[in-house]
Coordinates of C-alpha atoms in Angstrom, one line a residue:
M1 CA 129.9 1.8 -3.2
K2 CA 132.8 0.9 -1.8
K3 CA 133.6 0.8 1.9
I4 CA 136.7 0.0 4.4
I5 CA 134.9 -1.5 7.2
S6 CA 136.3 -3.8 9.6
G7 CA 134.9 -7.8 10.0
N8 CA 132.0 -6.1 13.2
E9 CA 130.9 -3.6 10.9
A10 CA 130.3 -5.6 8.4
I11 CA 128.4 -8.0 9.8
A12 CA 126.0 -5.2 11.2
L13 CA 125.7 -3.6 7.6
G14 CA 125.4 -7.6 6.6
F15 CA 122.3 -7.8 8.9
T16 CA 121.3 -4.5 7.9
D17 CA 121.1 -5.0 4.6
A18 CA 119.9 -8.4 4.8
G19 CA 116.8 -7.6 6.0
G20 CA 117.2 -8.3 9.5
V21 CA 114.5 -7.2 11.6
F22 CA 116.0 -7.8 15.7
A23 CA 119.5 -8.3 17.3
S24 CA 120.7 -8.7 20.6
G25 CA 124.3 -9.8 22.7
Y26 CA 126.3 -9.0 25.5
P27 CA 129.6 -7.2 25.2
G28 CA 132.4 -9.0 24.7
T29 CA 136.5 -8.5 22.9
P30 CA 136.2 -9.1 20.5
S31 CA 132.6 -8.9 19.4
T32 CA 131.7 -5.7 20.8
E33 CA 132.0 -3.4 17.9
T34 CA 129.0 -5.6 16.0
L35 CA 125.6 -4.5 17.8
E36 CA 127.2 -1.1 18.3
E37 CA 127.1 -0.8 15.1
V38 CA 123.8 -2.4 14.4
A39 CA 122.8 0.9 16.3
R40 CA 124.3 3.5 14.4
L41 CA 124.0 2.5 11.3
G42 CA 119.9 3.2 13.6
E43 CA 117.7 0.9 10.5
V44 CA 117.6 -1.8 13.0
Y45 CA 116.5 -2.3 16.4
C46 CA 119.0 -3.9 18.7
E47 CA 120.0 -4.0 22.6
W48 CA 122.3 -4.7 25.2
A49 CA 121.3 -8.2 26.8
A50 CA 121.5 -8.8 30.7
N51 CA 123.7 -11.8 29.4
E52 CA 124.0 -14.2 26.2
K53 CA 121.3 -17.2 27.0
V54 CA 118.7 -14.0 27.1
A55 CA 120.3 -12.5 23.9
L56 CA 120.2 -16.1 22.3
E57 CA 116.6 -16.0 23.3
A58 CA 115.3 -13.1 22.6
A59 CA 117.0 -14.1 19.3
I60 CA 115.1 -17.1 19.1
G61 CA 112.0 -15.6 19.7
A62 CA 112.4 -13.0 17.5
S63 CA 112.8 -15.3 14.5
I64 CA 109.6 -17.5 15.9
A65 CA 107.3 -14.7 15.4
G66 CA 109.2 -14.1 12.0
G67 CA 111.7 -11.5 12.4
R68 CA 115.3 -12.3 10.5
S69 CA 117.3 -11.8 14.3
L70 CA 121.3 -11.7 15.1
A71 CA 123.1 -12.6 18.2
T72 CA 126.5 -10.6 19.4
M73 CA 128.7 -12.6 21.4
K74 CA 132.3 -13.6 22.2
H75 CA 133.4 -17.2 23.0
V76 CA 132.7 -17.8 26.2
G77 CA 129.7 -16.3 25.5
V78 CA 128.6 -18.6 24.0
N79 CA 129.1 -21.1 27.4
V80 CA 126.7 -19.5 28.8
A81 CA 124.0 -19.5 25.8
A82 CA 124.8 -23.3 25.1
D83 CA 122.0 -24.3 27.1
A84 CA 119.6 -22.4 24.6
L85 CA 121.7 -23.3 21.6
L86 CA 121.5 -27.0 21.5
T87 CA 117.5 -27.1 22.2
L88 CA 117.5 -24.6 19.3
S89 CA 119.4 -26.9 17.0
Y90 CA 116.2 -29.2 17.8
T91 CA 113.6 -27.0 17.4
G92 CA 114.9 -25.1 14.0
V93 CA 113.4 -21.3 13.2
N94 CA 111.0 -19.5 11.5
A95 CA 113.1 -16.7 10.0
G96 CA 116.5 -16.6 9.7
L97 CA 118.3 -16.7 13.1
I98 CA 122.6 -16.1 12.5
L99 CA 124.0 -16.7 16.0
M100 CA 127.3 -14.3 15.8
V101 CA 130.4 -15.5 17.8
A102 CA 133.7 -14.3 18.1
D103 CA 137.0 -16.1 19.2
D104 CA 139.9 -14.9 20.5
P105 CA 143.1 -16.7 19.6
G106 CA 146.0 -15.8 21.7
M107 CA 143.3 -14.6 24.4
H108 CA 143.8 -10.9 23.4
S109 CA 141.3 -10.3 26.2
S110 CA 139.8 -13.4 27.5
Q111 CA 140.3 -16.3 29.8
N112 CA 140.9 -18.3 27.8
E113 CA 141.2 -19.4 24.0
Q114 CA 138.8 -22.3 23.0
D115 CA 137.8 -22.9 19.4
S116 CA 134.0 -22.2 19.2
R117 CA 133.7 -24.7 16.2
N118 CA 133.4 -27.7 18.1
Y119 CA 129.8 -25.9 19.5
A120 CA 128.6 -26.6 15.6
R121 CA 129.5 -29.9 16.3
F122 CA 128.4 -29.9 19.1
A123 CA 125.6 -28.9 18.6
K124 CA 125.2 -29.9 14.8
V125 CA 124.9 -26.3 13.0
P126 CA 126.0 -25.0 10.4
L127 CA 128.5 -22.6 10.8
L128 CA 130.1 -20.2 8.5
D129 CA 134.0 -19.1 9.2
P130 CA 134.8 -15.4 6.7
A131 CA 138.4 -15.5 6.2
D132 CA 138.2 -10.9 5.7
S133 CA 135.5 -7.5 5.4
Q134 CA 134.3 -9.0 2.2
D135 CA 133.3 -12.8 3.4
A136 CA 132.0 -11.5 6.6
Y137 CA 129.5 -8.8 5.0
D138 CA 128.7 -12.0 2.3
M139 CA 128.2 -14.9 4.9
V140 CA 125.1 -12.8 7.0
R141 CA 123.1 -13.1 3.5
A142 CA 123.8 -16.5 2.9
G143 CA 123.5 -17.4 6.9
F144 CA 119.9 -16.0 7.1
E145 CA 119.3 -18.3 3.2
I146 CA 121.0 -21.2 4.6
S147 CA 119.1 -21.2 7.7
E148 CA 115.3 -20.3 6.3
R149 CA 116.7 -23.6 3.9
F150 CA 117.5 -26.1 6.3
D151 CA 114.9 -25.0 9.2
T152 CA 118.3 -24.2 11.8
P153 CA 120.2 -21.3 13.1
V154 CA 123.6 -21.1 12.0
M155 CA 126.9 -20.0 13.3
L156 CA 129.2 -17.4 12.3
R157 CA 132.5 -17.7 14.1
T158 CA 135.0 -14.8 13.7
T159 CA 138.3 -14.6 15.8
T160 CA 139.8 -10.9 16.8
R161 CA 142.1 -10.5 14.1
I162 CA 138.5 -10.3 11.3
S163 CA 136.8 -8.6 13.7
H164 CA 139.1 -5.7 14.2
A165 CA 141.3 -5.8 11.1
K166 CA 139.1 -3.1 7.9
G167 CA 139.3 -4.1 4.5
V168 CA 136.9 -3.4 2.0
V169 CA 133.9 -4.4 1.2
V170 CA 131.7 -4.0 -2.1
P171 CA 127.6 -4.0 -0.3
G172 CA 124.8 -5.8 -2.1
E173 CA 121.5 -5.3 -2.8
K174 CA 119.8 -4.2 0.2
L175 CA 116.7 -6.3 1.3
A176 CA 114.0 -4.6 3.3
P177 CA 113.2 -5.6 6.9
R178 CA 110.2 -8.4 6.7
I179 CA 107.7 -9.5 9.3
G180 CA 106.7 -13.3 8.5
D181 CA 104.0 -15.0 9.2
W182 CA 104.0 -17.9 12.4
Q183 CA 101.7 -19.7 13.9
K184 CA 101.7 -22.0 16.7
E185 CA 103.7 -25.3 16.2
V186 CA 103.7 -27.2 19.7
P187 CA 105.6 -30.4 18.8
K188 CA 108.0 -28.0 16.8
Y189 CA 108.9 -26.0 19.7
V190 CA 108.5 -27.4 22.7
M191 CA 110.6 -29.8 23.8
L192 CA 108.3 -32.3 25.4
P193 CA 110.6 -35.6 25.7
N194 CA 108.0 -37.1 23.1
F195 CA 108.7 -33.9 21.0
A196 CA 111.8 -34.2 21.4
R197 CA 112.7 -37.5 20.1
Q198 CA 111.3 -36.8 16.6
R199 CA 112.9 -33.2 16.2
H200 CA 115.8 -35.3 16.9
V201 CA 115.6 -37.1 14.0
V202 CA 115.1 -33.6 11.9
V203 CA 118.4 -32.5 13.6
E204 CA 120.5 -35.7 11.4
E205 CA 118.6 -35.5 8.1
R206 CA 118.9 -32.0 8.2
M207 CA 123.2 -32.5 8.8
L208 CA 122.7 -35.2 5.6
A209 CA 120.8 -32.3 3.3
L210 CA 124.0 -30.3 5.1
R211 CA 126.7 -32.5 4.1
E212 CA 125.0 -32.0 0.4
F213 CA 125.0 -28.6 0.4
A214 CA 128.6 -28.4 1.3
E215 CA 129.6 -30.3 -1.7
T216 CA 128.3 -27.5 -4.1
T217 CA 128.1 -24.6 -2.7
P218 CA 130.7 -20.9 -3.6
L219 CA 130.7 -20.8 -0.1
N220 CA 134.0 -23.5 0.2
R221 CA 135.9 -22.8 -2.5
V222 CA 139.2 -24.5 -4.1
E223 CA 142.5 -22.5 -5.5
M224 CA 143.9 -24.0 -8.1
R225 CA 148.4 -23.3 -8.7
D226 CA 151.0 -25.7 -8.1
T227 CA 149.7 -29.0 -7.3
E228 CA 152.5 -29.6 -5.1
L229 CA 151.4 -28.0 -2.1
G230 CA 147.3 -27.9 -1.7
I231 CA 146.6 -26.6 1.8
V232 CA 142.9 -26.6 3.5
T233 CA 141.9 -23.8 5.5
S234 CA 139.4 -21.3 6.7
G235 CA 139.2 -17.6 7.8
V236 CA 142.1 -15.8 8.7
A237 CA 144.2 -19.0 9.2
Y238 CA 143.5 -18.6 4.3
Q239 CA 145.5 -15.0 4.7
H240 CA 148.3 -16.6 6.1
A241 CA 148.3 -19.5 4.0
R242 CA 148.3 -16.7 0.7
E243 CA 150.9 -15.3 2.3
A244 CA 153.0 -18.1 3.2
F245 CA 152.7 -19.7 0.6
P246 CA 151.1 -17.5 -2.9
N247 CA 151.2 -20.4 -4.9
A248 CA 150.3 -23.5 -3.7
S249 CA 146.3 -24.3 -4.1
I250 CA 144.2 -24.4 -1.5
L251 CA 141.1 -25.7 -0.6
K252 CA 138.6 -22.8 1.4
L253 CA 136.3 -23.9 3.6
G254 CA 133.9 -21.3 3.9
L255 CA 131.2 -23.6 5.6
A256 CA 133.7 -25.1 8.1
H257 CA 131.0 -27.1 9.6
P258 CA 129.5 -30.1 8.0
L259 CA 132.3 -30.1 6.0
P260 CA 132.4 -31.3 2.1
E261 CA 134.0 -35.1 2.0
R262 CA 133.9 -35.9 -1.2
K263 CA 134.8 -32.4 -2.3
I264 CA 137.6 -32.7 0.4
R265 CA 139.4 -36.3 -1.9
E266 CA 139.0 -34.7 -4.9
F267 CA 141.0 -31.7 -3.9
A268 CA 143.5 -33.9 -2.1
G269 CA 143.6 -36.5 -4.7
S270 CA 145.3 -33.2 -7.3
V271 CA 148.1 -32.8 -5.7
R272 CA 150.8 -33.7 -4.0
K273 CA 151.7 -32.9 -0.8
L274 CA 147.8 -32.3 1.9
V275 CA 148.3 -29.3 4.5
V276 CA 145.5 -28.5 7.0
V277 CA 146.2 -25.3 8.3
E278 CA 143.9 -23.7 11.1
E279 CA 144.1 -22.0 14.2
M280 CA 143.6 -23.2 17.4
D281 CA 142.0 -26.9 17.2
G282 CA 142.5 -29.7 14.3
I283 CA 139.1 -29.7 13.9
F284 CA 139.3 -29.4 10.0
E285 CA 142.6 -32.1 10.2
E286 CA 141.4 -34.5 12.8
Q287 CA 138.1 -35.4 10.2
I288 CA 140.0 -35.5 7.1
R289 CA 142.5 -37.8 9.0
A290 CA 139.3 -40.0 9.5
M291 CA 138.7 -39.8 5.7
G292 CA 141.2 -41.4 5.4
I293 CA 143.3 -39.2 3.5
E294 CA 146.6 -38.5 4.3
V295 CA 147.9 -34.7 6.1
A296 CA 151.3 -34.1 5.2
V297 CA 151.8 -31.8 7.5
G298 CA 149.0 -30.4 11.0
K299 CA 149.0 -29.9 14.6
D300 CA 152.3 -32.1 14.6
K301 CA 154.2 -29.0 13.6
L302 CA 151.6 -26.0 13.8
P303 CA 150.6 -24.7 17.6
L304 CA 147.7 -26.0 19.2
C305 CA 147.6 -22.5 21.0
G306 CA 147.4 -19.0 20.3
E307 CA 147.3 -16.9 16.3
I308 CA 149.4 -18.1 13.8
N309 CA 151.3 -16.4 11.0
A310 CA 153.0 -16.5 7.9
D311 CA 156.3 -17.2 9.3
L312 CA 155.5 -19.5 11.6
L313 CA 153.5 -21.1 8.3
R314 CA 156.9 -20.8 6.1
A315 CA 159.0 -22.4 8.9
A316 CA 156.7 -25.4 10.2
L317 CA 156.5 -26.6 6.3
D318 CA 159.7 -25.5 5.3
G319 CA 161.3 -26.8 8.6
G320 CA 162.9 -23.7 9.4
E321 CA 162.7 -21.3 12.5
V322 CA 160.9 -18.7 13.5
A323 CA 162.4 -15.6 13.9
A324 CA 162.5 -13.6 17.2
P325 CA 161.1 -10.3 17.1
A326 CA 164.3 -7.6 17.9
P327 CA 163.8 -6.5 21.4
V328 CA 163.8 -2.8 21.6
E329 CA 166.2 -1.1 23.7
G330 CA 165.1 1.6 26.3
L331 CA 161.5 1.3 26.4
P332 CA 160.2 1.6 30.1
Q333 CA 157.5 -1.0 30.9
R334 CA 154.1 -0.4 30.5
P335 CA 152.5 -3.2 32.6
P336 CA 148.1 -2.7 32.6
V337 CA 146.8 -0.3 35.0
F338 CA 143.7 0.9 36.7
C339 CA 142.9 4.6 35.0
P340 CA 144.2 7.2 36.8
S341 CA 141.4 8.3 40.1
C342 CA 139.8 4.9 39.0
A343 CA 137.7 4.1 42.2
H344 CA 139.0 0.5 42.0
R345 CA 142.4 1.7 43.2
G346 CA 141.5 2.2 46.7
L347 CA 139.5 -1.1 47.3
F348 CA 142.4 -3.2 45.9
T349 CA 144.9 -1.0 47.9
I350 CA 142.5 -2.3 51.3
L351 CA 142.4 -5.7 50.5
S352 CA 145.8 -6.0 49.8
K353 CA 146.8 -4.7 53.1
L354 CA 144.3 -6.5 54.8
K355 CA 145.8 -9.7 53.3
V356 CA 142.1 -11.1 53.0
F357 CA 141.7 -14.1 50.3
V358 CA 139.8 -12.5 47.2
S359 CA 137.3 -14.5 45.1
G360 CA 137.6 -12.4 41.2
D361 CA 135.6 -11.8 38.7
I362 CA 135.7 -10.2 34.9
G363 CA 135.8 -6.9 34.3
C364 CA 138.2 -4.6 34.8
Y365 CA 138.8 -4.6 38.3
T366 CA 140.7 -7.9 37.3
L367 CA 143.9 -6.4 37.4
G368 CA 143.7 -5.7 41.2
A369 CA 145.3 -9.6 40.7
L370 CA 148.2 -7.5 39.9
P371 CA 151.4 -6.1 41.3
P372 CA 152.0 -4.2 43.4
M373 CA 148.4 -4.8 45.1
G374 CA 147.7 -8.1 44.4
A375 CA 144.8 -8.3 45.8
M376 CA 143.3 -11.3 43.5
H377 CA 143.5 -14.6 43.6
S378 CA 141.3 -16.4 41.9
V379 CA 139.3 -15.5 39.0
I380 CA 136.9 -18.1 36.4
D381 CA 134.4 -16.6 34.8
M382 CA 131.0 -14.2 35.4
G383 CA 129.9 -14.4 37.8
A384 CA 132.1 -16.6 40.1
S385 CA 133.0 -14.6 42.4
I386 CA 130.3 -15.1 44.7
S387 CA 129.8 -18.7 44.0
A388 CA 133.2 -19.6 44.5
A389 CA 133.8 -17.4 48.3
H390 CA 130.7 -19.7 48.9
G391 CA 131.9 -22.8 48.3
M392 CA 135.8 -21.4 50.1
A393 CA 133.2 -20.2 53.1
K394 CA 131.5 -23.2 54.1
V395 CA 134.8 -25.1 53.9
N396 CA 136.4 -23.4 55.5
T397 CA 133.3 -23.3 58.5
I398 CA 133.9 -27.3 58.8
A399 CA 137.7 -27.0 59.1
G400 CA 137.3 -24.4 61.7
R401 CA 139.0 -21.6 60.4
A402 CA 137.9 -18.7 61.3
Q403 CA 138.3 -16.4 57.6
K404 CA 135.7 -14.9 55.8
P405 CA 136.2 -14.6 52.2
V406 CA 135.6 -11.3 50.0
A407 CA 134.3 -11.7 46.6
V408 CA 134.9 -8.6 44.0
I409 CA 132.6 -7.6 40.9
G410 CA 131.4 -5.4 39.3
D411 CA 127.6 -3.8 37.9
S412 CA 127.6 -5.5 34.8
T413 CA 128.9 -8.9 35.6
F414 CA 126.3 -9.0 38.3
F415 CA 123.2 -8.6 36.5
H416 CA 124.5 -11.3 34.1
S417 CA 125.2 -13.5 36.7
G418 CA 126.2 -13.3 39.5
M419 CA 122.6 -12.9 40.7
T420 CA 121.9 -16.6 40.9
G421 CA 125.2 -16.9 42.9
L422 CA 124.4 -13.9 45.9
L423 CA 120.3 -15.6 45.9
S424 CA 122.1 -19.3 46.4
M425 CA 124.3 -17.9 49.9
A426 CA 121.4 -16.5 51.0
F427 CA 119.5 -19.3 50.2
N428 CA 121.8 -21.9 51.5
G429 CA 123.5 -19.6 55.0
G430 CA 126.9 -18.2 53.2
D431 CA 128.8 -16.5 55.1
A432 CA 131.3 -14.5 52.7
L433 CA 131.3 -10.8 51.9
V434 CA 130.6 -9.9 48.4
I435 CA 131.7 -6.3 46.9
I436 CA 130.0 -5.1 44.5
M437 CA 132.2 -1.6 42.2
D438 CA 128.8 -0.3 40.9
N439 CA 130.1 2.2 38.3
R440 CA 127.6 2.3 35.8
T441 CA 128.6 1.0 33.2
T442 CA 130.7 -1.8 31.0
G443 CA 133.9 -0.8 31.7
M444 CA 135.9 -3.2 30.3
T445 CA 134.6 -3.6 26.7
G446 CA 134.4 0.5 26.0
G447 CA 131.5 1.4 28.1
Q448 CA 128.7 -0.3 26.9
E449 CA 125.2 0.3 28.4
N450 CA 123.8 -2.2 31.0
P451 CA 120.3 -2.5 33.8
G452 CA 122.0 -0.3 35.3
T453 CA 122.5 2.5 33.2
G454 CA 119.5 4.1 32.7
R455 CA 119.7 3.7 29.0
T456 CA 119.2 1.8 25.9
L457 CA 121.9 0.6 23.4
E458 CA 119.8 3.2 21.3
G459 CA 120.2 5.7 23.7
Q460 CA 116.7 5.9 24.7
P461 CA 116.5 6.2 28.9
T462 CA 115.0 2.9 30.6
R463 CA 114.1 1.9 33.8
Q464 CA 117.3 2.3 36.1
V465 CA 117.9 -0.8 38.3
E466 CA 119.0 0.5 41.5
M467 CA 121.7 -2.4 43.7
V468 CA 120.8 -1.9 46.9
P469 CA 116.7 -2.6 46.4
L470 CA 117.8 -5.6 44.0
V471 CA 120.4 -7.1 46.2
K472 CA 117.7 -6.9 49.5
A473 CA 115.2 -8.6 47.4
L474 CA 117.9 -11.5 46.9
G475 CA 117.8 -11.9 50.3
I476 CA 120.9 -10.2 52.0
D477 CA 119.8 -7.9 54.9
N478 CA 123.3 -6.7 55.4
V479 CA 123.8 -4.3 52.4
F480 CA 125.6 -1.3 52.8
E481 CA 127.5 1.7 50.3
L482 CA 131.3 1.8 50.6
N483 CA 133.2 5.6 49.0
T484 CA 135.9 4.3 48.1
Y485 CA 137.8 6.7 47.7
D486 CA 138.3 7.4 51.1
L487 CA 140.1 4.9 52.7
A488 CA 140.5 5.1 56.0
A489 CA 136.3 4.6 55.5
T490 CA 136.3 1.8 53.2
E491 CA 138.8 -0.4 55.3
A492 CA 135.9 0.1 58.2
A493 CA 133.7 -1.1 56.7
I494 CA 135.7 -4.1 55.4
K495 CA 136.7 -5.2 58.3
K496 CA 132.9 -5.2 60.3
G497 CA 132.2 -7.4 56.9
L498 CA 134.4 -10.2 57.8
E499 CA 133.9 -8.9 61.6
T500 CA 129.8 -9.9 60.7
P501 CA 128.8 -13.1 60.7
G502 CA 126.3 -14.1 57.5
P503 CA 126.7 -12.7 53.7
Y504 CA 127.5 -8.9 53.9
V505 CA 127.4 -6.9 51.2
L506 CA 128.9 -3.0 50.1
I507 CA 128.6 -1.8 47.3
D508 CA 130.3 1.4 45.9
R509 CA 128.8 3.7 43.4
N510 CA 131.7 5.2 42.6
P511 CA 131.4 6.3 38.1
C512 CA 133.5 4.9 35.9
I513 CA 136.4 7.8 35.5
L514 CA 136.4 7.5 32.3
R515 CA 132.2 9.1 32.1
Y516 CA 132.3 11.2 34.3
R517 CA 135.4 12.8 35.8
I518 CA 136.3 14.1 40.1
R519 CA 135.8 17.7 39.2
K520 CA 138.4 18.4 42.2
P521 CA 142.3 20.0 40.9
A522 CA 145.0 18.0 40.3
M523 CA 146.7 16.9 43.6
T524 CA 151.3 18.2 43.5
V525 CA 153.6 16.9 46.0
D526 CA 155.6 19.2 48.5
Q527 CA 159.4 18.2 47.9
E528 CA 160.3 19.4 51.0
K529 CA 158.4 17.2 53.0
C530 CA 158.5 14.4 51.1
T531 CA 160.9 11.8 52.5
G532 CA 160.8 9.0 49.5
C533 CA 160.0 6.5 50.9
R534 CA 157.5 5.5 48.3
A535 CA 153.8 4.5 50.1
C536 CA 151.9 5.9 47.7
L537 CA 153.6 3.9 45.1
K538 CA 151.7 1.2 46.4
V539 CA 148.4 2.7 45.7
A540 CA 150.2 2.5 41.8
C541 CA 148.7 5.6 39.9
M542 CA 149.5 6.6 36.3
A543 CA 150.0 9.8 37.5
L544 CA 152.7 9.3 40.1
G545 CA 156.3 9.0 39.1
L546 CA 159.6 10.1 40.8
T547 CA 162.2 12.7 40.5
A548 CA 165.2 12.4 38.8
T549 CA 167.8 13.9 40.7
G550 CA 168.7 13.8 44.3
E551 CA 170.4 10.9 46.1
K552 CA 167.0 9.6 47.0
P553 CA 163.8 10.4 44.2
K554 CA 161.2 11.8 45.4
V555 CA 157.3 11.5 44.6
R556 CA 156.1 13.8 42.1
I557 CA 152.9 14.1 40.6
D558 CA 151.6 14.6 37.1
P559 CA 149.5 17.5 37.1
N560 CA 148.0 16.4 33.0
V561 CA 147.4 12.9 34.1
C562 CA 146.0 13.7 37.9
N563 CA 142.4 13.8 38.9
G564 CA 142.0 15.0 41.4
C565 CA 140.4 12.2 43.9
G566 CA 143.2 12.7 46.7
V567 CA 143.4 8.3 48.0
C568 CA 147.9 9.0 47.1
G569 CA 147.6 12.0 49.8
Q570 CA 145.6 9.6 52.1
M571 CA 148.5 6.9 52.0
C572 CA 151.6 9.8 52.6
K573 CA 151.6 9.9 56.7
F574 CA 154.1 13.2 56.2
D575 CA 151.6 15.1 54.6
A576 CA 153.7 15.6 51.8
M577 CA 151.1 15.7 49.3
H578 CA 147.8 18.2 48.3
E579 CA 145.5 20.4 46.0
I580 CA 147.5 22.5 43.2
E581 CA 146.2 25.6 45.0
G582 CA 143.2 27.4 42.6
A583 CA 144.0 25.1 39.8
N584 CA 141.2 23.4 37.9
N585 CA 141.8 20.2 37.1
A586 CA 143.8 19.8 33.5
N587 CA 141.2 17.4 32.1
L588 CA 138.8 18.8 32.9

């Protein structure tokens, strides 16, 4: 029966239908929904791992034990998992193993837009690049077959548009999960130098076999039309090329690594003008040019940054200009902000007031870098807040600067890769203040479970890791809990942490407002007392606005948005804000 599903949902269904046994991953846009859909289907065991490296390693163990396995992550997650991936290429697999990685061209929700096809070349493993939901479904089964035939992990690479766009999928035959036999094979799975040297030879021989396979597999498809223009492409770029040039001949590379050299040469020889269309890096173009094949248009006219589209392709090939989107007049600005009554708001209000250097991390709290707070000054990668703050503190000490840096990190990010940074800080006698925002969820990607939530991906109760004893076990003596809804107490706690020598940790345990509503009445403004000073607007709450009457507009509060946290009222020197008497919170 036909289904209309997203690329991520198609991969989940394909995994379930292809006899999958084990799936693990770490949430990250645009990959998150894949594992959530596996859990929703309820037929295959799946779990959130502490980070992407752990997810891939768990999938490796499942494969060795004889179960087809899947690891999911976004593109930057492969950086974390790379240590395992590059050695996995040497060991190979037992049962099939697929690494699903979702790239984010245009950086809709990412700190960079790296092209994961580079990892396939680096690790010397095959990579599949689906162009729609049907491809995504079919390539899971094809990926397992390739993995087991060639004793290799297989990368399945999507992009934001493939992961999130919906299309028609016709499911194939459903395979029952089966767990194969396994045996101890030390020369294959123990990568001591002597064994690794032997396995490297296997990797190179495997790549030669895969190149031959690439020449004949239907994953690489020629669509001959008008021979004036031939396009080599893959993934979502195929869709844009078809839309822009419906009459062009196309070589669609479903197996995007390794490339089929003979097929490419034959295709190039059959068209007058060869164009290579790919998002981000010019990986195909570089290899095709290295074959001695002339490329008429490639990255000389197509962008290396951001997404491509049909208009951009037409302009690049025809020499025209891309029409700018027509501006829409009268729309109010809507910058990204914290949710109403988010506990992060009070923290960054105080950090902004104290004018300290804040080393930030990846999560909702990264919004603290934006105006009007502007209270975050570096964000690099998951867990870097603590490590970077430690390095800064050491240089400050050497330079004689009396400035203790602050690191801000969320609970899921701390479990992911912040713990090692804090351990290193304790080990090396660091001098930074670390604030852990423990809102008991992985908030930025949609509220997924983590080791501190007490629930698994499948909704089962599990051991809830407590933050305070964990931090103490990492060697930190000064560990205190914090309530960021109390601005005066928050300011006092941060000042004490800054004044106390050595590593100092504050933990805010207020839960995510989207999961646990504050059960208080909404706030209102006494218009007689309000002076219009706008001090309360510094908390940047969506519930706050200005009246449209009077010479000096005053503040008003939308009771349909306000959750009653009271942070704005603590900013008011004129006692103009108070709870609506006898009212229940409008959002409960």
